[in-house]
């Protein structure tokens, strides 16, 4: 076997569905939507009961807009039917199970048939290809393996693309760094905050993250901002692209971003039908371009068909760019359940991240602490100063941040600029909000 084979010459064809026109995609969607509704109604008693109670039947769907007649599905439906009540195939046809831990109560359990796993790998590979990852590349996968869909989902995607996967999983940051140095991967897959942790740890060891072999990072599983993209691209001298997904709908790979455009993630609409609804009045389906809550219907899933699933992720839909038949989603600005209401003003951690990274002297390491002294809600932002900022510069930066928050968000909050490395580092999905109000 030649060690020096020309990997740039490896074939890297697009799936035929990737280049379909909008009309072709919508025709496929209608056909698949009818099948999915019938499949769910016939095989999942929970869907049948809900639809019978709401007076709707799969036959009522004549055109795509009729989807709005059907009730939503929420995490609660998966909890009520825990663990396998939403599965639409017999257990022996389920090849794999994943679960997401959630913050309270039982995890939500999801399942996949062989065909579901094949589709997932194919769609994940589309995302990686769109982000510039190539067959033959070495791909360091630092998403956590296990019940979380990140590790195994991204793994299968990279294998499907024809890459060489390094299944590192999350954590053990020193080992991550050694492997990145020794194995010389071309791409890394992890959460944005974990990539920051890795870069930080390298700098502490006197290593320059810009000098690694990495060219592309495909980052997701938590909200991140354009400012964070810029920070990571500068830190590692890479292209950083988004990948979106959620376990109830599939896992990583529902949507992916082009490294050439970096203009939001294309949703693979031959497999998922997205809608945007008003997060506070779910009866209103909003138009493209309008900001609201993302809702997904699966179009091909066998083990766990999911119809009008409320993600609680807030974003908007835009026309496709490099894949014109498939719409793009804007950045997730936050989750409706992560929204902080501070003395009547709504705010999301991503807004604070955006402002922090505009202030010289402040690092992207921050936490939001909510408390209720004297029965008034208070927000404190704890943020580390950058290594190279002096105490005086840090004090100035803190005042600057308070001013920006007041101007752009409209709230006053306490800013605590803390020493470098004093806040907990991310090992995967980072917890930003510490709510001490009911303690
Ligand atoms: O986080 C799947 C995933 C793994 C996606 C790896 C991308 C990469 P869950 O654990 O079920 O699945 O969490 C899903 O994470 O509803 C969003 O709130 C958030 N999320 C996922 N990707 C992004 C992203 C995985 N690119 C929840 N930007 C979703 C913002 C994201 N938020």
Short mmCIF file of C-alpha atoms and ligand atoms in Angstrom, two decimals:
data_model
loop_
_atom_site.label_atom_id
_atom_site.label_comp_id
_atom_site.label_asym_id
_atom_site.label_seq_id
_atom_site.Cartn_x
_atom_site.Cartn_y
_atom_site.Cartn_z
CA UNK A 1 0.00 0.00 0.00
CA UNK A 2 1.41 3.35 -0.97
CA UNK A 3 1.63 5.84 1.90
CA UNK A 4 1.74 8.69 -0.56
CA UNK A 5 -1.38 7.94 -2.62
CA UNK A 6 -2.90 11.05 -4.11
CA UNK A 7 -5.92 11.51 -1.90
CA UNK A 8 -6.92 14.72 -3.68
CA UNK A 9 -7.85 12.58 -6.67
CA UNK A 10 -10.42 10.53 -4.71
CA UNK A 11 -13.96 10.85 -6.06
CA UNK A 12 -16.28 13.07 -4.01
CA UNK A 13 -19.61 13.13 -5.84
CA UNK A 14 -22.72 14.92 -4.56
CA UNK A 15 -25.87 12.90 -3.88
CA UNK A 16 -28.35 13.46 -6.76
CA UNK A 17 -30.91 14.92 -4.27
CA UNK A 18 -28.42 17.62 -3.27
CA UNK A 19 -28.72 19.31 -6.64
CA UNK A 20 -32.50 18.99 -7.07
CA UNK A 21 -34.58 22.09 -7.73
CA UNK A 22 -37.01 23.43 -5.14
CA UNK A 23 -39.95 22.01 -7.12
CA UNK A 24 -38.40 18.57 -7.25
CA UNK A 25 -37.70 18.67 -3.51
CA UNK A 26 -41.26 19.72 -2.70
CA UNK A 27 -42.67 16.93 -4.86
CA UNK A 28 -40.57 14.39 -2.94
CA UNK A 29 -41.61 16.00 0.35
CA UNK A 30 -45.31 15.62 -0.39
CA UNK A 31 -44.99 11.98 -1.35
CA UNK A 32 -42.81 11.14 1.67
CA UNK A 33 -44.93 13.17 4.07
CA UNK A 34 -48.01 11.12 3.16
CA UNK A 35 -46.08 7.91 3.75
CA UNK A 36 -44.70 9.14 7.08
CA UNK A 37 -48.11 10.18 8.38
CA UNK A 38 -49.59 6.80 7.49
CA UNK A 39 -46.61 4.97 8.98
CA UNK A 40 -46.88 6.87 12.28
CA UNK A 41 -50.69 6.63 12.48
CA UNK A 42 -50.74 2.91 11.76
CA UNK A 43 -47.80 1.87 13.93
CA UNK A 44 -47.59 4.28 16.88
CA UNK A 45 -50.72 4.20 19.11
CA UNK A 46 -49.70 7.55 20.64
CA UNK A 47 -49.94 9.30 17.25
CA UNK A 48 -53.25 7.58 16.44
CA UNK A 49 -54.77 8.67 19.75
CA UNK A 50 -53.57 12.24 19.33
CA UNK A 51 -54.79 12.50 15.75
CA UNK A 52 -58.13 10.88 16.49
CA UNK A 53 -58.62 13.27 19.41
CA UNK A 54 -57.76 16.24 17.18
CA UNK A 55 -60.07 14.96 14.42
CA UNK A 56 -57.34 14.66 11.77
CA UNK A 57 -56.34 11.72 9.62
CA UNK A 58 -53.33 11.16 7.35
CA UNK A 59 -55.73 11.25 4.37
CA UNK A 60 -56.38 14.94 5.16
CA UNK A 61 -52.93 15.87 3.85
CA UNK A 62 -53.38 16.81 0.22
CA UNK A 63 -50.67 19.44 -0.07
CA UNK A 64 -47.63 20.46 2.00
CA UNK A 65 -49.50 23.32 3.71
CA UNK A 66 -51.95 20.79 5.18
CA UNK A 67 -49.23 19.71 7.58
CA UNK A 68 -50.37 22.61 9.77
CA UNK A 69 -53.59 20.66 10.48
CA UNK A 70 -51.67 18.12 12.53
CA UNK A 71 -50.81 18.56 16.23
CA UNK A 72 -47.23 19.20 17.33
CA UNK A 73 -44.97 16.64 18.98
CA UNK A 74 -42.88 17.72 21.94
CA UNK A 75 -40.30 16.19 24.29
CA UNK A 76 -43.24 15.51 26.59
CA UNK A 77 -44.67 12.99 24.08
CA UNK A 78 -41.39 11.05 24.20
CA UNK A 79 -41.34 11.22 28.00
CA UNK A 80 -44.91 9.97 28.30
CA UNK A 81 -44.15 7.00 26.09
CA UNK A 82 -40.73 6.28 27.67
CA UNK A 83 -38.77 4.33 26.69
CA UNK A 84 -39.91 2.84 23.35
CA UNK A 85 -43.55 3.89 22.96
CA UNK A 86 -42.89 6.17 19.97
CA UNK A 87 -41.12 3.45 17.99
CA UNK A 88 -42.96 2.49 14.81
CA UNK A 89 -41.19 -0.81 14.09
CA UNK A 90 -40.83 -3.99 16.16
CA UNK A 91 -37.86 -3.94 18.52
CA UNK A 92 -35.90 -6.54 16.54
CA UNK A 93 -35.83 -4.13 13.58
CA UNK A 94 -34.23 -1.39 15.71
CA UNK A 95 -30.48 -1.52 15.16
CA UNK A 96 -29.42 1.23 17.53
CA UNK A 97 -30.74 3.28 20.42
CA UNK A 98 -29.57 6.71 21.54
CA UNK A 99 -30.85 8.94 24.32
CA UNK A 100 -30.48 12.56 25.30
CA UNK A 101 -30.08 13.26 28.96
CA UNK A 102 -32.14 16.44 29.19
CA UNK A 103 -32.05 18.59 32.28
CA UNK A 104 -34.89 17.00 34.19
CA UNK A 105 -36.46 13.58 34.50
CA UNK A 106 -36.08 10.63 32.20
CA UNK A 107 -33.97 10.84 29.06
CA UNK A 108 -35.68 10.90 25.67
CA UNK A 109 -34.99 7.67 23.83
CA UNK A 110 -34.65 7.41 20.06
CA UNK A 111 -34.14 4.43 17.75
CA UNK A 112 -32.85 3.70 14.26
CA UNK A 113 -33.34 0.88 11.77
CA UNK A 114 -30.50 -0.16 9.46
CA UNK A 115 -32.00 2.11 6.80
CA UNK A 116 -32.24 5.03 9.27
CA UNK A 117 -28.57 4.59 10.15
CA UNK A 118 -27.63 4.51 6.46
CA UNK A 119 -29.61 7.71 5.81
CA UNK A 120 -28.07 9.40 8.86
CA UNK A 121 -24.53 8.55 7.71
CA UNK A 122 -25.33 9.81 4.20
CA UNK A 123 -26.75 13.13 5.42
CA UNK A 124 -23.90 13.62 7.90
CA UNK A 125 -21.44 13.02 5.05
CA UNK A 126 -23.26 15.65 2.95
CA UNK A 127 -22.66 18.13 5.77
CA UNK A 128 -18.98 17.31 6.10
CA UNK A 129 -18.46 17.52 2.33
CA UNK A 130 -20.24 20.87 2.22
CA UNK A 131 -17.93 22.12 4.98
CA UNK A 132 -14.87 21.19 2.93
CA UNK A 133 -13.96 17.84 4.49
CA UNK A 134 -12.66 15.48 1.79
CA UNK A 135 -12.52 11.71 1.28
CA UNK A 136 -9.12 10.46 2.40
CA UNK A 137 -8.74 13.17 5.03
CA UNK A 138 -7.98 12.28 8.62
CA UNK A 139 -10.87 13.41 10.82
CA UNK A 140 -10.43 13.79 14.59
CA UNK A 141 -13.82 13.20 16.19
CA UNK A 142 -14.05 14.78 19.64
CA UNK A 143 -17.84 14.61 20.02
CA UNK A 144 -18.71 12.34 22.95
CA UNK A 145 -19.37 8.68 22.10
CA UNK A 146 -22.17 6.84 23.87
CA UNK A 147 -25.87 7.56 24.19
CA UNK A 148 -25.29 11.13 22.89
CA UNK A 149 -25.75 11.15 19.11
CA UNK A 150 -22.71 13.40 18.52
CA UNK A 151 -19.91 10.83 18.65
CA UNK A 152 -21.36 7.91 16.71
CA UNK A 153 -23.32 10.21 14.38
CA UNK A 154 -20.29 12.23 13.31
CA UNK A 155 -18.22 9.04 13.17
CA UNK A 156 -20.55 7.35 10.67
CA UNK A 157 -20.74 10.55 8.63
CA UNK A 158 -16.96 10.76 8.27
CA UNK A 159 -16.70 7.07 7.39
CA UNK A 160 -19.46 7.41 4.80
CA UNK A 161 -17.59 10.29 3.22
CA UNK A 162 -14.52 8.06 2.92
CA UNK A 163 -12.43 9.82 5.55
CA UNK A 164 -10.13 8.16 8.08
CA UNK A 165 -11.81 8.60 11.46
CA UNK A 166 -9.94 9.06 14.71
CA UNK A 167 -12.63 8.21 17.29
CA UNK A 168 -11.21 10.22 20.19
CA UNK A 169 -14.53 11.15 21.89
CA UNK A 170 -14.74 14.13 24.28
CA UNK A 171 -12.60 14.95 27.30
CA UNK A 172 -8.98 14.05 28.13
CA UNK A 173 -7.82 17.30 26.63
CA UNK A 174 -4.10 16.56 26.98
CA UNK A 175 -4.56 13.35 25.02
CA UNK A 176 -6.55 15.21 22.37
CA UNK A 177 -3.62 17.56 21.92
CA UNK A 178 -1.06 14.73 21.65
CA UNK A 179 -3.17 12.95 19.05
CA UNK A 180 -3.67 16.12 17.04
CA UNK A 181 0.09 16.60 17.02
CA UNK A 182 1.00 12.97 16.31
CA UNK A 183 -1.74 11.88 13.89
CA UNK A 184 -1.90 15.21 12.02
CA UNK A 185 -5.66 15.25 11.32
CA UNK A 186 -7.03 17.53 8.59
CA UNK A 187 -10.38 18.19 10.27
CA UNK A 188 -11.82 18.20 13.77
CA UNK A 189 -15.41 17.59 14.84
CA UNK A 190 -16.48 18.86 18.28
CA UNK A 191 -18.51 21.53 20.02
CA UNK A 192 -17.32 25.12 19.53
CA UNK A 193 -16.64 25.59 23.24
CA UNK A 194 -14.65 22.36 23.38
CA UNK A 195 -12.47 23.50 20.48
CA UNK A 196 -11.84 26.64 22.51
CA UNK A 197 -10.85 24.47 25.50
CA UNK A 198 -8.39 22.55 23.30
CA UNK A 199 -6.88 25.76 21.88
CA UNK A 200 -6.56 27.26 25.32
CA UNK A 201 -4.86 24.17 26.72
CA UNK A 202 -2.41 24.19 23.80
CA UNK A 203 -1.49 27.80 24.47
CA UNK A 204 -0.91 27.02 28.14
CA UNK A 205 1.55 24.33 27.09
CA UNK A 206 3.36 26.86 24.91
CA UNK A 207 2.00 25.29 21.70
CA UNK A 208 0.59 27.41 18.89
CA UNK A 209 -2.86 26.15 17.78
CA UNK A 210 -2.24 27.84 14.42
CA UNK A 211 0.59 25.42 13.73
CA UNK A 212 -1.50 22.20 13.75
CA UNK A 213 -2.38 20.28 10.59
CA UNK A 214 -6.09 21.16 11.02
CA UNK A 215 -7.78 22.92 8.12
CA UNK A 216 -11.48 22.61 8.91
CA UNK A 217 -13.59 22.34 12.08
CA UNK A 218 -17.23 21.22 11.91
CA UNK A 219 -18.85 22.51 15.05
CA UNK A 220 -22.29 22.13 16.59
CA UNK A 221 -24.46 20.75 19.39
CA UNK A 222 -24.69 24.16 21.10
CA UNK A 223 -25.40 27.74 20.04
CA UNK A 224 -22.43 29.80 18.87
CA UNK A 225 -22.02 33.20 17.29
CA UNK A 226 -20.22 34.71 14.29
CA UNK A 227 -17.83 36.30 16.79
CA UNK A 228 -17.00 32.86 18.18
CA UNK A 229 -16.44 31.59 14.62
CA UNK A 230 -13.96 34.42 14.08
CA UNK A 231 -12.24 33.72 17.40
CA UNK A 232 -11.78 30.01 16.60
CA UNK A 233 -10.73 30.59 13.00
CA UNK A 234 -8.06 33.02 14.14
CA UNK A 235 -6.95 30.82 17.02
CA UNK A 236 -6.43 27.72 14.83
CA UNK A 237 -6.06 29.25 11.36
CA UNK A 238 -8.93 27.07 10.09
CA UNK A 239 -12.35 27.29 8.47
CA UNK A 240 -15.02 26.79 11.15
CA UNK A 241 -18.43 25.61 9.90
CA UNK A 242 -21.70 24.84 11.59
CA UNK A 243 -23.45 21.48 11.80
CA UNK A 244 -26.91 21.20 13.30
CA UNK A 245 -29.06 18.37 14.52
CA UNK A 246 -30.98 16.94 17.41
CA UNK A 247 -31.47 13.41 18.58
CA UNK A 248 -35.28 13.39 18.32
CA UNK A 249 -35.03 14.28 14.63
CA UNK A 250 -31.89 12.21 13.87
CA UNK A 251 -28.67 13.58 15.39
CA UNK A 252 -25.87 15.66 13.87
CA UNK A 253 -26.37 16.14 10.14
CA UNK A 254 -29.91 17.50 9.84
CA UNK A 255 -28.26 20.63 8.39
CA UNK A 256 -24.72 21.63 7.45
CA UNK A 257 -22.83 24.69 6.30
CA UNK A 258 -20.67 25.50 3.29
CA UNK A 259 -17.07 26.46 4.02
CA UNK A 260 -17.06 28.70 0.96
CA UNK A 261 -20.10 30.75 1.94
CA UNK A 262 -20.42 30.34 5.71
CA UNK A 263 -23.96 31.57 5.28
CA UNK A 264 -25.95 29.25 7.52
CA UNK A 265 -26.74 25.55 7.42
CA UNK A 266 -28.63 23.89 4.56
CA UNK A 267 -31.38 21.62 5.85
CA UNK A 268 -31.59 18.33 3.92
CA UNK A 269 -35.16 18.81 2.84
CA UNK A 270 -35.45 15.54 0.97
CA UNK A 271 -35.44 13.96 4.48
CA UNK A 272 -36.89 16.69 6.73
CA UNK A 273 -39.63 19.27 6.31
CA UNK A 274 -38.87 22.34 8.46
CA UNK A 275 -41.41 24.95 9.59
CA UNK A 276 -41.01 28.10 11.65
CA UNK A 277 -43.76 28.88 14.13
CA UNK A 278 -44.39 31.74 16.49
CA UNK A 279 -42.75 30.47 19.69
CA UNK A 280 -45.43 32.06 21.86
CA UNK A 281 -48.45 31.37 19.66
CA UNK A 282 -47.83 28.01 18.05
CA UNK A 283 -50.94 28.22 15.88
CA UNK A 284 -49.09 30.72 13.68
CA UNK A 285 -46.84 29.22 11.02
CA UNK A 286 -44.44 31.96 9.93
CA UNK A 287 -43.04 32.65 6.49
CA UNK A 288 -39.45 32.32 5.28
CA UNK A 289 -37.25 35.03 6.75
CA UNK A 290 -39.37 35.39 9.87
CA UNK A 291 -37.81 34.60 13.21
CA UNK A 292 -39.40 31.94 15.39
CA UNK A 293 -39.21 28.36 16.63
CA UNK A 294 -37.97 25.62 14.34
CA UNK A 295 -40.26 22.61 13.90
CA UNK A 296 -39.28 19.44 12.04
CA UNK A 297 -41.11 16.58 10.41
CA UNK A 298 -39.08 13.56 9.37
CA UNK A 299 -39.84 12.27 5.88
CA UNK A 300 -38.02 8.94 5.72
CA UNK A 301 -37.44 7.76 9.27
CA UNK A 302 -38.67 4.25 9.96
CA UNK A 303 -38.00 3.52 13.65
CA UNK A 304 -39.00 6.92 15.01
CA UNK A 305 -41.09 8.97 12.61
CA UNK A 306 -41.41 12.41 14.17
CA UNK A 307 -44.12 14.79 13.11
CA UNK A 308 -44.05 18.53 13.74
CA UNK A 309 -41.45 18.22 16.51
CA UNK A 310 -40.99 21.45 18.45
CA UNK A 311 -37.24 21.95 18.78
CA UNK A 312 -37.49 25.11 20.92
CA UNK A 313 -34.56 26.39 18.82
CA UNK A 314 -35.05 29.93 17.58
CA UNK A 315 -33.99 30.85 14.06
CA UNK A 316 -35.35 31.65 10.60
CA UNK A 317 -35.46 29.93 7.21
CA UNK A 318 -33.75 31.38 4.16
CA UNK A 319 -33.58 30.23 0.53
CA UNK A 320 -30.79 27.76 -0.28
CA UNK A 321 -27.55 29.17 -1.71
CA UNK A 322 -25.04 26.52 -2.79
CA UNK A 323 -27.81 23.87 -2.64
CA UNK A 324 -30.73 25.90 -4.02
CA UNK A 325 -33.39 23.20 -3.53
CA UNK A 326 -32.75 23.03 0.21
CA UNK A 327 -33.47 25.97 2.51
CA UNK A 328 -30.90 27.28 4.95
CA UNK A 329 -31.40 28.11 8.60
CA UNK A 330 -29.92 31.16 10.26
CA UNK A 331 -27.83 30.74 13.35
CA UNK A 332 -29.72 29.45 16.36
CA UNK A 333 -29.96 32.59 18.47
CA UNK A 334 -30.99 30.54 21.48
CA UNK A 335 -33.50 28.07 22.80
CA UNK A 336 -36.85 29.38 23.97
CA UNK A 337 -36.24 27.52 27.26
CA UNK A 338 -32.82 29.21 27.68
CA UNK A 339 -34.29 32.67 27.39
CA UNK A 340 -33.56 34.82 30.40
CA UNK A 341 -36.27 37.30 31.27
CA UNK A 342 -34.55 39.99 33.21
CA UNK A 343 -36.86 42.62 34.60
CA UNK A 344 -39.03 42.33 31.51
CA UNK A 345 -36.19 42.20 28.96
CA UNK A 346 -35.64 38.94 27.05
CA UNK A 347 -32.05 37.90 26.51
CA UNK A 348 -30.03 34.92 25.35
CA UNK A 349 -26.48 33.86 26.22
CA UNK A 350 -25.50 34.24 22.55
CA UNK A 351 -26.23 37.98 22.71
CA UNK A 352 -23.84 38.30 25.62
CA UNK A 353 -21.20 36.22 23.79
CA UNK A 354 -21.48 38.52 20.79
CA UNK A 355 -20.87 41.61 22.93
CA UNK A 356 -18.07 40.10 25.04
CA UNK A 357 -16.10 39.27 21.91
CA UNK A 358 -16.37 42.84 20.70
CA UNK A 359 -14.48 44.09 23.76
CA UNK A 360 -10.68 43.90 23.58
CA UNK A 361 -9.24 42.34 26.71
CA UNK A 362 -12.17 39.94 27.33
CA UNK A 363 -11.94 36.23 26.53
CA UNK A 364 -14.80 34.02 25.28
CA UNK A 365 -14.91 32.22 28.65
CA UNK A 366 -17.97 33.44 30.47
CA UNK A 367 -20.85 32.38 32.71
CA UNK A 368 -24.19 33.99 33.42
CA UNK A 369 -25.36 33.93 37.01
CA UNK A 370 -28.96 34.72 37.83
CA UNK A 371 -29.92 35.56 41.40
CA UNK A 372 -32.79 37.25 43.22
CA UNK A 373 -31.56 39.43 46.04
CA UNK A 374 -34.32 41.64 47.50
CA UNK A 375 -36.88 39.93 45.22
CA UNK A 376 -35.38 41.59 42.14
CA UNK A 377 -33.86 39.43 39.40
CA UNK A 378 -30.21 40.17 38.87
CA UNK A 379 -27.79 38.99 36.20
CA UNK A 380 -24.08 38.84 36.77
CA UNK A 381 -21.70 38.16 33.89
CA UNK A 382 -18.50 36.45 35.00
CA UNK A 383 -15.94 36.72 32.22
CA UNK A 384 -12.24 35.91 32.13
CA UNK A 385 -9.81 38.58 31.01
CA UNK A 386 -7.52 37.57 28.17
CA UNK A 387 -4.05 36.32 29.17
CA UNK A 388 -2.38 39.36 27.65
CA UNK A 389 -4.71 41.96 29.21
CA UNK A 390 -3.48 43.83 32.29
CA UNK A 391 -5.67 44.26 35.39
CA UNK A 392 -6.21 47.88 34.42
CA UNK A 393 -7.27 46.96 30.87
CA UNK A 394 -9.57 44.30 32.33
CA UNK A 395 -11.30 46.81 34.56
CA UNK A 396 -11.85 49.12 31.62
CA UNK A 397 -13.13 46.20 29.53
CA UNK A 398 -15.66 45.30 32.23
CA UNK A 399 -17.09 48.83 32.17
CA UNK A 400 -17.20 48.76 28.38
CA UNK A 401 -19.14 45.47 28.42
CA UNK A 402 -21.69 46.82 30.93
CA UNK A 403 -22.20 49.79 28.63
CA UNK A 404 -22.66 47.61 25.52
CA UNK A 405 -25.17 45.36 27.32
CA UNK A 406 -27.15 48.39 28.44
CA UNK A 407 -27.19 49.85 24.91
CA UNK A 408 -27.84 46.68 22.89
CA UNK A 409 -29.96 44.58 25.23
CA UNK A 410 -31.40 47.25 27.47
CA UNK A 411 -30.53 45.70 30.85
CA UNK A 412 -28.14 46.57 33.59
CA UNK A 413 -26.06 43.76 34.93
CA UNK A 414 -23.04 43.29 37.15
CA UNK A 415 -19.81 42.44 35.35
CA UNK A 416 -17.16 40.45 37.14
CA UNK A 417 -13.93 40.23 35.14
CA UNK A 418 -12.09 37.25 36.60
CA UNK A 419 -8.59 35.82 36.22
CA UNK A 420 -7.71 33.66 33.19
CA UNK A 421 -8.48 29.96 33.71
CA UNK A 422 -10.73 30.53 36.70
CA UNK A 423 -14.00 29.43 35.04
CA UNK A 424 -14.93 25.84 34.32
CA UNK A 425 -13.90 24.66 30.85
CA UNK A 426 -16.21 22.95 28.37
CA UNK A 427 -15.85 19.22 27.70
CA UNK A 428 -18.77 19.15 25.25
CA UNK A 429 -21.97 21.13 25.55
CA UNK A 430 -21.14 24.00 27.87
CA UNK A 431 -23.45 25.16 30.65
CA UNK A 432 -23.58 28.94 30.44
CA UNK A 433 -26.43 29.82 32.79
CA UNK A 434 -26.34 29.27 36.54
CA UNK A 435 -29.76 30.07 37.93
CA UNK A 436 -29.60 30.59 41.69
CA UNK A 437 -32.99 32.30 41.94
CA UNK A 438 -34.86 29.49 43.64
CA UNK A 439 -32.15 28.38 46.02
O1 LIG B 1 -26.56 18.00 19.97
C1 LIG B 1 -26.76 16.62 18.00
C2 LIG B 1 -25.50 17.20 17.48
C3 LIG B 1 -24.30 16.61 17.79
C4 LIG B 1 -25.52 18.28 16.61
C5 LIG B 1 -23.13 17.11 17.26
C6 LIG B 1 -24.36 18.79 16.07
C7 LIG B 1 -23.17 18.20 16.41
P1 LIG B 1 -29.02 16.83 21.19
O2 LIG B 1 -28.12 16.42 22.29
O3 LIG B 1 -30.35 16.14 21.07
O4 LIG B 1 -28.35 16.57 19.80
O5 LIG B 1 -29.21 18.38 21.30
C8 LIG B 1 -29.95 19.08 20.34
O6 LIG B 1 -28.58 21.06 20.61
O7 LIG B 1 -32.04 21.35 19.78
C9 LIG B 1 -30.01 22.72 19.77
O8 LIG B 1 -30.57 23.38 20.88
C10 LIG B 1 -28.57 22.37 20.05
N1 LIG B 1 -27.77 22.39 18.82
C11 LIG B 1 -27.38 21.35 18.07
N2 LIG B 1 -26.63 21.78 17.02
C12 LIG B 1 -26.58 23.14 17.12
C13 LIG B 1 -25.99 24.17 16.35
C14 LIG B 1 -27.18 17.15 19.35
N3 LIG B 1 -25.26 23.92 15.27
C15 LIG B 1 -29.92 20.55 20.63
N4 LIG B 1 -26.18 25.46 16.75
C16 LIG B 1 -30.65 21.36 19.59
C17 LIG B 1 -26.91 25.73 17.84
C18 LIG B 1 -27.32 23.51 18.26
N5 LIG B 1 -27.48 24.80 18.61
#
